[in-house]
CSV table of C-alpha atoms and ligand atoms in Angstrom, one decimal:
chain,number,residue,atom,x,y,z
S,118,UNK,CA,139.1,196.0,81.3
S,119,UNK,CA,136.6,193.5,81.2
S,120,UNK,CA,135.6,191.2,78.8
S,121,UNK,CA,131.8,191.4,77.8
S,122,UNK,CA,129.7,188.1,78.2
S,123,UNK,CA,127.5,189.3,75.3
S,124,UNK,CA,124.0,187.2,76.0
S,125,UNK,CA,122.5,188.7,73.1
S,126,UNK,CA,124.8,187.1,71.0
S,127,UNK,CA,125.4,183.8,72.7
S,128,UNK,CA,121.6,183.2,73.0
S,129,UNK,CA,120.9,184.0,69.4
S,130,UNK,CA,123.9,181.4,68.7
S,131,UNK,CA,121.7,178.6,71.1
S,132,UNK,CA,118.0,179.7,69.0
S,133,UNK,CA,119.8,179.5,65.3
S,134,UNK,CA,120.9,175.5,67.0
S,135,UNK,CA,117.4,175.0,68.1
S,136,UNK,CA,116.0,176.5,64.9
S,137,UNK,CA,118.3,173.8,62.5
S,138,UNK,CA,117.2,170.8,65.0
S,139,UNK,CA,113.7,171.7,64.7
S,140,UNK,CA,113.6,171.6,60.8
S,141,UNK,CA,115.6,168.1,61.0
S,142,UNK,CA,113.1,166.6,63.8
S,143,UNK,CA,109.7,167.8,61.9
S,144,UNK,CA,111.6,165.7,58.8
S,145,UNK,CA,111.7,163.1,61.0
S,146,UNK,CA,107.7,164.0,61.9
S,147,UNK,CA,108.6,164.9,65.3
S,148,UNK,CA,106.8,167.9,66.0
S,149,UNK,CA,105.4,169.9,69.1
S,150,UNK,CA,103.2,172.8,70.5
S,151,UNK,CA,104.3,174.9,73.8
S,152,UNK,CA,101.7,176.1,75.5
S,153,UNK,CA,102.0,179.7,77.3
S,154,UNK,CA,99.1,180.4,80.1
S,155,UNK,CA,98.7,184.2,81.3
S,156,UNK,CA,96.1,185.4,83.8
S,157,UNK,CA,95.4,188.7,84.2
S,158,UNK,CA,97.4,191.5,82.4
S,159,UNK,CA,100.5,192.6,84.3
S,160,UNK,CA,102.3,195.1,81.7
S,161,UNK,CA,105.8,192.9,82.7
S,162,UNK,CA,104.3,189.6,81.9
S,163,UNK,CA,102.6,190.8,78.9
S,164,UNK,CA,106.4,191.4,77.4
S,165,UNK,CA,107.3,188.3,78.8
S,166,UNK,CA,105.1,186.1,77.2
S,167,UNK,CA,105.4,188.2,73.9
S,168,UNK,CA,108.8,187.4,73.7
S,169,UNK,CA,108.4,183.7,74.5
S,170,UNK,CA,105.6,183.7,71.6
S,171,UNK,CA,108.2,185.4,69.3
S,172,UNK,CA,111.3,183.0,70.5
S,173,UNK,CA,108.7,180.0,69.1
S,174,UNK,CA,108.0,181.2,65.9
S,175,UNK,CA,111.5,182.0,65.1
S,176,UNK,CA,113.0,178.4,65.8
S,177,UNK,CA,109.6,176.7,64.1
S,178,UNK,CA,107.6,175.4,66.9
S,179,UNK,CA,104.0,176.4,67.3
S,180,UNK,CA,102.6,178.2,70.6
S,181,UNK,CA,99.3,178.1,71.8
S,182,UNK,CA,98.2,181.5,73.7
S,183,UNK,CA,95.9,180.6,76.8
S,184,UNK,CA,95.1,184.8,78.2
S,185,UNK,CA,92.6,184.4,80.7
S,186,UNK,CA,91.1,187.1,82.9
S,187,UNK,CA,92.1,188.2,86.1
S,188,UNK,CA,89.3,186.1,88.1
S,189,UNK,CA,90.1,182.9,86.6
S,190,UNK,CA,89.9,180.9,89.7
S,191,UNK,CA,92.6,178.0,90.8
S,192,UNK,CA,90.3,175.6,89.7
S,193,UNK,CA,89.5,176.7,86.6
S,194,UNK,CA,93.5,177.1,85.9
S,195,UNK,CA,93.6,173.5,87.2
S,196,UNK,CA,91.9,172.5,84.9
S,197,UNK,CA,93.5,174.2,81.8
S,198,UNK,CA,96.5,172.4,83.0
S,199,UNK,CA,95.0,169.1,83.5
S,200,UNK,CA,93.6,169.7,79.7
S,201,UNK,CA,96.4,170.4,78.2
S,202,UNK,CA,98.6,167.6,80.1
S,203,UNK,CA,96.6,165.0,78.3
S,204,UNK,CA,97.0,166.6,74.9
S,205,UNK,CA,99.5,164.6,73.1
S,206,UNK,CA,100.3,168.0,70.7
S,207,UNK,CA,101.5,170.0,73.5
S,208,UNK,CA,105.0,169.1,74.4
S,209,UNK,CA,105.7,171.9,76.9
S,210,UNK,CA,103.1,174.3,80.1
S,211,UNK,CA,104.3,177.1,81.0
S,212,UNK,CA,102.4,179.2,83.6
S,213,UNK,CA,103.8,182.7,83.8
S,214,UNK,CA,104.1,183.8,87.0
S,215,UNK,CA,103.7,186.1,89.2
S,216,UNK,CA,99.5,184.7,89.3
S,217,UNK,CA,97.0,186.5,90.7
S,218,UNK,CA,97.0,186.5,94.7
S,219,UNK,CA,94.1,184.1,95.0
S,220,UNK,CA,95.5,181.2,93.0
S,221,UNK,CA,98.1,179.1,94.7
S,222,UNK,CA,101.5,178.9,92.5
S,223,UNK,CA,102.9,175.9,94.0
S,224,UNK,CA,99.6,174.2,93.8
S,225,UNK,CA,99.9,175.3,89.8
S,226,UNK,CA,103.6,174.6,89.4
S,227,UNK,CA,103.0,170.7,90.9
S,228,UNK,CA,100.0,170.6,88.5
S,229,UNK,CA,101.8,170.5,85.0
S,230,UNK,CA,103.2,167.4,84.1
S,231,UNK,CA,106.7,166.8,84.6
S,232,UNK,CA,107.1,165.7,81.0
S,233,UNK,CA,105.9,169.2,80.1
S,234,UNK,CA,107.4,171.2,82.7
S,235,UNK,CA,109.6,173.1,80.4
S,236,UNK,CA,110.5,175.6,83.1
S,237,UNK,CA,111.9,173.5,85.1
S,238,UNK,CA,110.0,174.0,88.6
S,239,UNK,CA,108.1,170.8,89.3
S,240,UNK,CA,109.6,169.2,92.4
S,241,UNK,CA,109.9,166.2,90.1
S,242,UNK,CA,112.2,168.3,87.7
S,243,UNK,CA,114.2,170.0,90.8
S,244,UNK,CA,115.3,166.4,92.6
S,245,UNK,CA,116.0,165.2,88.7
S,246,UNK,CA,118.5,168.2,88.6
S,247,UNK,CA,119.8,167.7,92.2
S,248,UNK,CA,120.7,163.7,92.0
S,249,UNK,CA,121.9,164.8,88.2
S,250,UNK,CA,119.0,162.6,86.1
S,251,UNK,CA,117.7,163.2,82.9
S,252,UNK,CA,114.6,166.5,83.4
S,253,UNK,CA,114.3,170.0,82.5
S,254,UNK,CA,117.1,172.1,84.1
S,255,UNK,CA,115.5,175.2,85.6
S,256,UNK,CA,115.6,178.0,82.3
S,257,UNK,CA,118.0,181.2,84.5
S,258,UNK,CA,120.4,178.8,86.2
S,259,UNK,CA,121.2,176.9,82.9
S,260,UNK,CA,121.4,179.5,81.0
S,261,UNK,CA,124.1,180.9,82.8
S,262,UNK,CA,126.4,177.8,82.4
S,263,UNK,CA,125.9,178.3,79.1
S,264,UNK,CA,127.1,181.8,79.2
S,265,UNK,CA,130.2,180.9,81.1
S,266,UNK,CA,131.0,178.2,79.0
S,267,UNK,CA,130.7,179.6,75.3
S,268,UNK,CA,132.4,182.2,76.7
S,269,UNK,CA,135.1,179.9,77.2
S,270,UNK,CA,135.3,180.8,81.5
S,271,UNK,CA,136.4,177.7,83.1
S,272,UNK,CA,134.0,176.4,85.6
S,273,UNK,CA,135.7,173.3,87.0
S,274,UNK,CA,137.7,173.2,90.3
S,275,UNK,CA,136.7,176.9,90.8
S,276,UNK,CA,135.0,179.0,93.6
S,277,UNK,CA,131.8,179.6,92.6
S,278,UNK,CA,130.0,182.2,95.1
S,279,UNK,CA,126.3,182.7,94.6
S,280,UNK,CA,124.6,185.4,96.4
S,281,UNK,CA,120.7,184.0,96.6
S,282,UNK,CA,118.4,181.2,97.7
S,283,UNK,CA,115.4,181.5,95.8
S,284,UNK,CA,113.8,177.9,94.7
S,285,UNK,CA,114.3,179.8,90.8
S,286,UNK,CA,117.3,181.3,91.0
S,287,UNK,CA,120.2,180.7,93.3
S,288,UNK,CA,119.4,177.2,94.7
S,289,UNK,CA,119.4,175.6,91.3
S,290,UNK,CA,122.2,177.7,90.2
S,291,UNK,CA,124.3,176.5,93.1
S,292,UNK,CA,123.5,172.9,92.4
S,293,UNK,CA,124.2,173.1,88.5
S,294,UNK,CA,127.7,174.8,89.4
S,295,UNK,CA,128.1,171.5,91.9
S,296,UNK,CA,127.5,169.8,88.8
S,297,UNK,CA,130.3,171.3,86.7
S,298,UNK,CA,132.8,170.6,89.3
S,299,UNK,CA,132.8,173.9,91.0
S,300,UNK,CA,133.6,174.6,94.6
S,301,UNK,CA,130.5,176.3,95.5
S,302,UNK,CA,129.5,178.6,98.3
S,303,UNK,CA,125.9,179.5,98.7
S,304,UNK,CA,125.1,183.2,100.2
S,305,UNK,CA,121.7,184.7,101.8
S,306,UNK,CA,120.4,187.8,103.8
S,307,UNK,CA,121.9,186.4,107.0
S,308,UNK,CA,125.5,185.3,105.6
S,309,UNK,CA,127.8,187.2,108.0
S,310,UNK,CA,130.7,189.9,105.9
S,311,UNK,CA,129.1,189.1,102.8
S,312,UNK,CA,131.7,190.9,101.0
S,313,UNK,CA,134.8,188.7,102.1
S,314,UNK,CA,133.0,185.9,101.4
S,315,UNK,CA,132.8,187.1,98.0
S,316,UNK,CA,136.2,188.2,97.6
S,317,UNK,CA,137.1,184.6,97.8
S,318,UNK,CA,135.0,183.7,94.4
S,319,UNK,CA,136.4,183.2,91.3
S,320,UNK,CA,133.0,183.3,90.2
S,321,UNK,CA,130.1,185.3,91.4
S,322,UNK,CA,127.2,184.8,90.6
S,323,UNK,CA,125.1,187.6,91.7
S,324,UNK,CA,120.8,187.3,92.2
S,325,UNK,CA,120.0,189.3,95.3
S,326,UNK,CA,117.0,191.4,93.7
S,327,UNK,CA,118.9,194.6,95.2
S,328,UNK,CA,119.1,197.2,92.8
S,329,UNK,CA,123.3,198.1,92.0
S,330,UNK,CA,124.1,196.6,95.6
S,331,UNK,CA,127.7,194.9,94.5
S,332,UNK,CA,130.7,197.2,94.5
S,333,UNK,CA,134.0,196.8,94.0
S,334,UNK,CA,134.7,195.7,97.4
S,335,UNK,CA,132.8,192.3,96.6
S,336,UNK,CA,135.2,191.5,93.5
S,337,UNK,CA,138.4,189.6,93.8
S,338,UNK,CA,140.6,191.1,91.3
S,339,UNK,CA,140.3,188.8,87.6
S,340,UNK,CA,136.7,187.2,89.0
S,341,UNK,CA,134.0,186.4,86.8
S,342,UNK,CA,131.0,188.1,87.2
S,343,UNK,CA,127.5,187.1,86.5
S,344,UNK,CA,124.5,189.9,87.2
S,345,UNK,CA,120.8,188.4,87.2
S,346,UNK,CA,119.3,191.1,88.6
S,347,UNK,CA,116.9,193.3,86.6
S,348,UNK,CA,115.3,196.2,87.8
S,349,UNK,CA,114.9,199.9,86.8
S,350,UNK,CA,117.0,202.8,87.9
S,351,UNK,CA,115.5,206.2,88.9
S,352,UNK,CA,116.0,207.0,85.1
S,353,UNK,CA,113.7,204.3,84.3
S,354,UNK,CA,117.1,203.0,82.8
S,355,UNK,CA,117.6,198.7,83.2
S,356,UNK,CA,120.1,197.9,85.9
S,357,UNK,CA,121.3,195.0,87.5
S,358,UNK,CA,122.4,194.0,91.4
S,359,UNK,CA,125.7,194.7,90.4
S,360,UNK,CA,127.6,198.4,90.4
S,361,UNK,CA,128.9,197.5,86.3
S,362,UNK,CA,130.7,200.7,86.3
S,363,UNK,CA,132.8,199.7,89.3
S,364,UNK,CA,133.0,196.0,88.9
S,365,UNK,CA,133.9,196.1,85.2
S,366,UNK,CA,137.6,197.5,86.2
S,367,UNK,CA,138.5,194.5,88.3
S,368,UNK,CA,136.1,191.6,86.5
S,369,UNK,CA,138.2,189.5,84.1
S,370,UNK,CA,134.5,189.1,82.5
S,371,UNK,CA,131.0,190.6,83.4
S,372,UNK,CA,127.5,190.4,81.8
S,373,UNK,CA,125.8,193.3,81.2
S,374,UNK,CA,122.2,194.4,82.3
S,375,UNK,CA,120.5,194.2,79.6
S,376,UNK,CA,122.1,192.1,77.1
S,377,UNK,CA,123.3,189.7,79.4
S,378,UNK,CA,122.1,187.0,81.3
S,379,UNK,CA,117.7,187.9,80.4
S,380,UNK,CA,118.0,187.1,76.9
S,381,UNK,CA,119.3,183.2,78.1
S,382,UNK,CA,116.2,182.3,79.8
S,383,UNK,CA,114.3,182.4,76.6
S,384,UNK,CA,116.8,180.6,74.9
S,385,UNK,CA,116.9,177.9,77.4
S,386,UNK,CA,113.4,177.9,77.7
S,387,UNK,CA,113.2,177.2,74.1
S,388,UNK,CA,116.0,174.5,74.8
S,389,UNK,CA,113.3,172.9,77.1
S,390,UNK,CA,110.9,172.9,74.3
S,391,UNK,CA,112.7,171.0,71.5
S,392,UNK,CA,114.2,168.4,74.3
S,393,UNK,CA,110.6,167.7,75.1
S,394,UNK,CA,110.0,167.5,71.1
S,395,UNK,CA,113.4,165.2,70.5
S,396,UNK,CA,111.8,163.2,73.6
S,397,UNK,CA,108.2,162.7,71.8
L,154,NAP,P1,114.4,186.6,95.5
L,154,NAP,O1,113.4,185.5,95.5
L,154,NAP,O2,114.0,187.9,96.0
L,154,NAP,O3,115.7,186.1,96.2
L,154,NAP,C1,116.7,187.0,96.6
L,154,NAP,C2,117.8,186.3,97.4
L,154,NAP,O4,118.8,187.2,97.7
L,154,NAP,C3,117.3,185.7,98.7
L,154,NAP,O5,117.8,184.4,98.8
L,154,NAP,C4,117.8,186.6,99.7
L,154,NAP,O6,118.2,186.0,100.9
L,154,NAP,C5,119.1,187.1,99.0
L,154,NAP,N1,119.4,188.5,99.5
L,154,NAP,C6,118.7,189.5,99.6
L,154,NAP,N2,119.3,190.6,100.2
L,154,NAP,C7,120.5,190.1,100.5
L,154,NAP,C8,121.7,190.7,101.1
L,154,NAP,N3,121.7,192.0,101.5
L,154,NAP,N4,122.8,189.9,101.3
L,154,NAP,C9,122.8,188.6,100.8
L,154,NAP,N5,121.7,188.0,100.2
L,154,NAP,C10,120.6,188.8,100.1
L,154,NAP,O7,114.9,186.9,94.0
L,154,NAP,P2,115.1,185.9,92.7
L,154,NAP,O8,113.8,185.5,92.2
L,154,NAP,O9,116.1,184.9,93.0
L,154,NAP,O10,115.7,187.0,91.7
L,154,NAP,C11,116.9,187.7,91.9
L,154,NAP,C12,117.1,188.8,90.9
L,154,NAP,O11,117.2,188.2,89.6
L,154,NAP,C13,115.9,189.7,90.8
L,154,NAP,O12,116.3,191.0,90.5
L,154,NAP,C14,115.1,189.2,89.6
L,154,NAP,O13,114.3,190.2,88.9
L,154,NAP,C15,116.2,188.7,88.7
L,154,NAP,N6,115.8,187.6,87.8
L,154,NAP,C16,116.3,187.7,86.6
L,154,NAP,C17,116.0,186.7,85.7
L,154,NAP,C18,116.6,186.8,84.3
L,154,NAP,O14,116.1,186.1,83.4
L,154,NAP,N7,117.6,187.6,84.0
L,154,NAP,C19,115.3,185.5,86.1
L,154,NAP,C20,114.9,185.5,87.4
L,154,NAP,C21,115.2,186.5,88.3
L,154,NAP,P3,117.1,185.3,101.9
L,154,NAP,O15,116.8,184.0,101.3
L,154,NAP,O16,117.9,185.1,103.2
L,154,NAP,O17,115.9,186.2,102.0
């Protein structure tokens, strides 16, 4: 049996940290506002940036709504940002995407200011990460080390598989394993016999956006598992890219969908945000 990587309860552990380092920076007079921009009204971003308002309030730092309508137009947006890059209050931009098809998200994305680009998204903040200097590690991919390390999984001098490219997900998440002295493989749609070239991870790190695609026959017996795939099942029910019932057998450890890596990105989103703070 598996052991549960319980996300819930390691990223509660990382906001009650924030929460004591805030109260001991605003003695110190250091204080900061994060700034969350949503256009339009997509249901999933709605929860999204709810939750990201909530995660604020509860360590102490204030958040400053921006909804705008649907037909905002890139400009307009552009201008928000440039706005609220010069503001000396607002420590952290974050832009929650998906946008609206008419607005250019890279355009947006290279708009905020690296000193506030609390996701971690900006070019500037990617090639930081990449040659390892100081900048905002990208929120999913760093909240996954910290899942593997508080849950005491060593990291260096193993074989990290990652199954995913994407500029968010599996790219940074390759480089940050690089980073901890894993051996890392890097896995796409085209990678030939996926499966054996999984079997050979110690790790797996799993962000295909394919609903319950990993089975057993992906899992070297005692691997750890890591499932960042969220979607809904044909009972409306949250699942993950991973088959949990079968993997959980072989796993040494596995996060669970939900509970397991989604409630990190807030966390280490919120990480972002007193870093920027600490900075000034
Ligand atoms: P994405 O942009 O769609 O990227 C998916 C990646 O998986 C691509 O690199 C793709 O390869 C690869 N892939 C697709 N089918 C494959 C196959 N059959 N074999 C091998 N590789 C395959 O997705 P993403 O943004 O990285 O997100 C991945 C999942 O994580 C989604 O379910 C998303 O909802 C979830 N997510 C969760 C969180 C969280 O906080 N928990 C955060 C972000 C994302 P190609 O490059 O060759 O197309």
């Amino acid at each position: 049996m598996a052991k549960i990587i319980d996300g819930k309860k390691i990223s509660q552990q990382i906001k009650d940290e924030l929460k004591e380092k805030v109260a001991k920076l605003k003695e110190q007079g250091k204080t900061g506002a994060l700034a969350v921009i949503q256009v339009g009204e997509d249901p999933a971003s709605s929860v999204y940036v709810r939750n990201k308002k909530n995660a604020c309030a509860y360590i102490g730092i204030e958040s400053l709504a921006y909804e705008l309508p649907e037909e905002t137009t890139e400009d307009e947006l552009l201008a928000l940002i440039g706005e609220l890059n010069a503001k000396e209050q607002v420590k952290g931009i974050l832009v929650q995407l998906p946008l609206p098809q008419h607005i250019c998200e890279d355009k947006v994305i290279r708009a905020i200011s690296p000193r506030k680009d609390v996701d971690g998204f900006h070019p500037q903040s990617v090639g930081a990460m990449t040659i390892g200097e100081p900048g905002f590690l990208s929120c999913t991919p760093a909240g996954i080390v910290q899942l593997l390390k508080r849950s005491g999984a060593e990291i260096a001098g193993k074989h990290c598989v990652v199954i995913g490219r994407s500029n968010i997900v599996g790219k940074p998440m390759s480089l940050l394993m690089l980073r901890e002295d894993a051996t890392v493989t890097v896995t796409h749609s085209k990678t030939q016999d996926l499966a054996s070239v999984c079997r050979q991870a110690d790790i797996l790190i799993v962000a295909m956006g394919k609903p319950q695609f990993i089975g057993k026959e992906y899992i070297k017996e005692g691997a750890v598992v890591i499932d960042v795939g969220i979607h809904r099942d044909e009972n409306n029910k949250l699942c993950g890219d991973v088959k949990f019932a079968e993997a959980e057998p072989v796993a040494s450890a596995i996060t669970p969908v939900p509970g397991g890596v989604g409630p990190m990105t807030i966390a280490m989103l919120m990480s972002n945000c007193v870093q920027s703070i600490e900075e000034g």
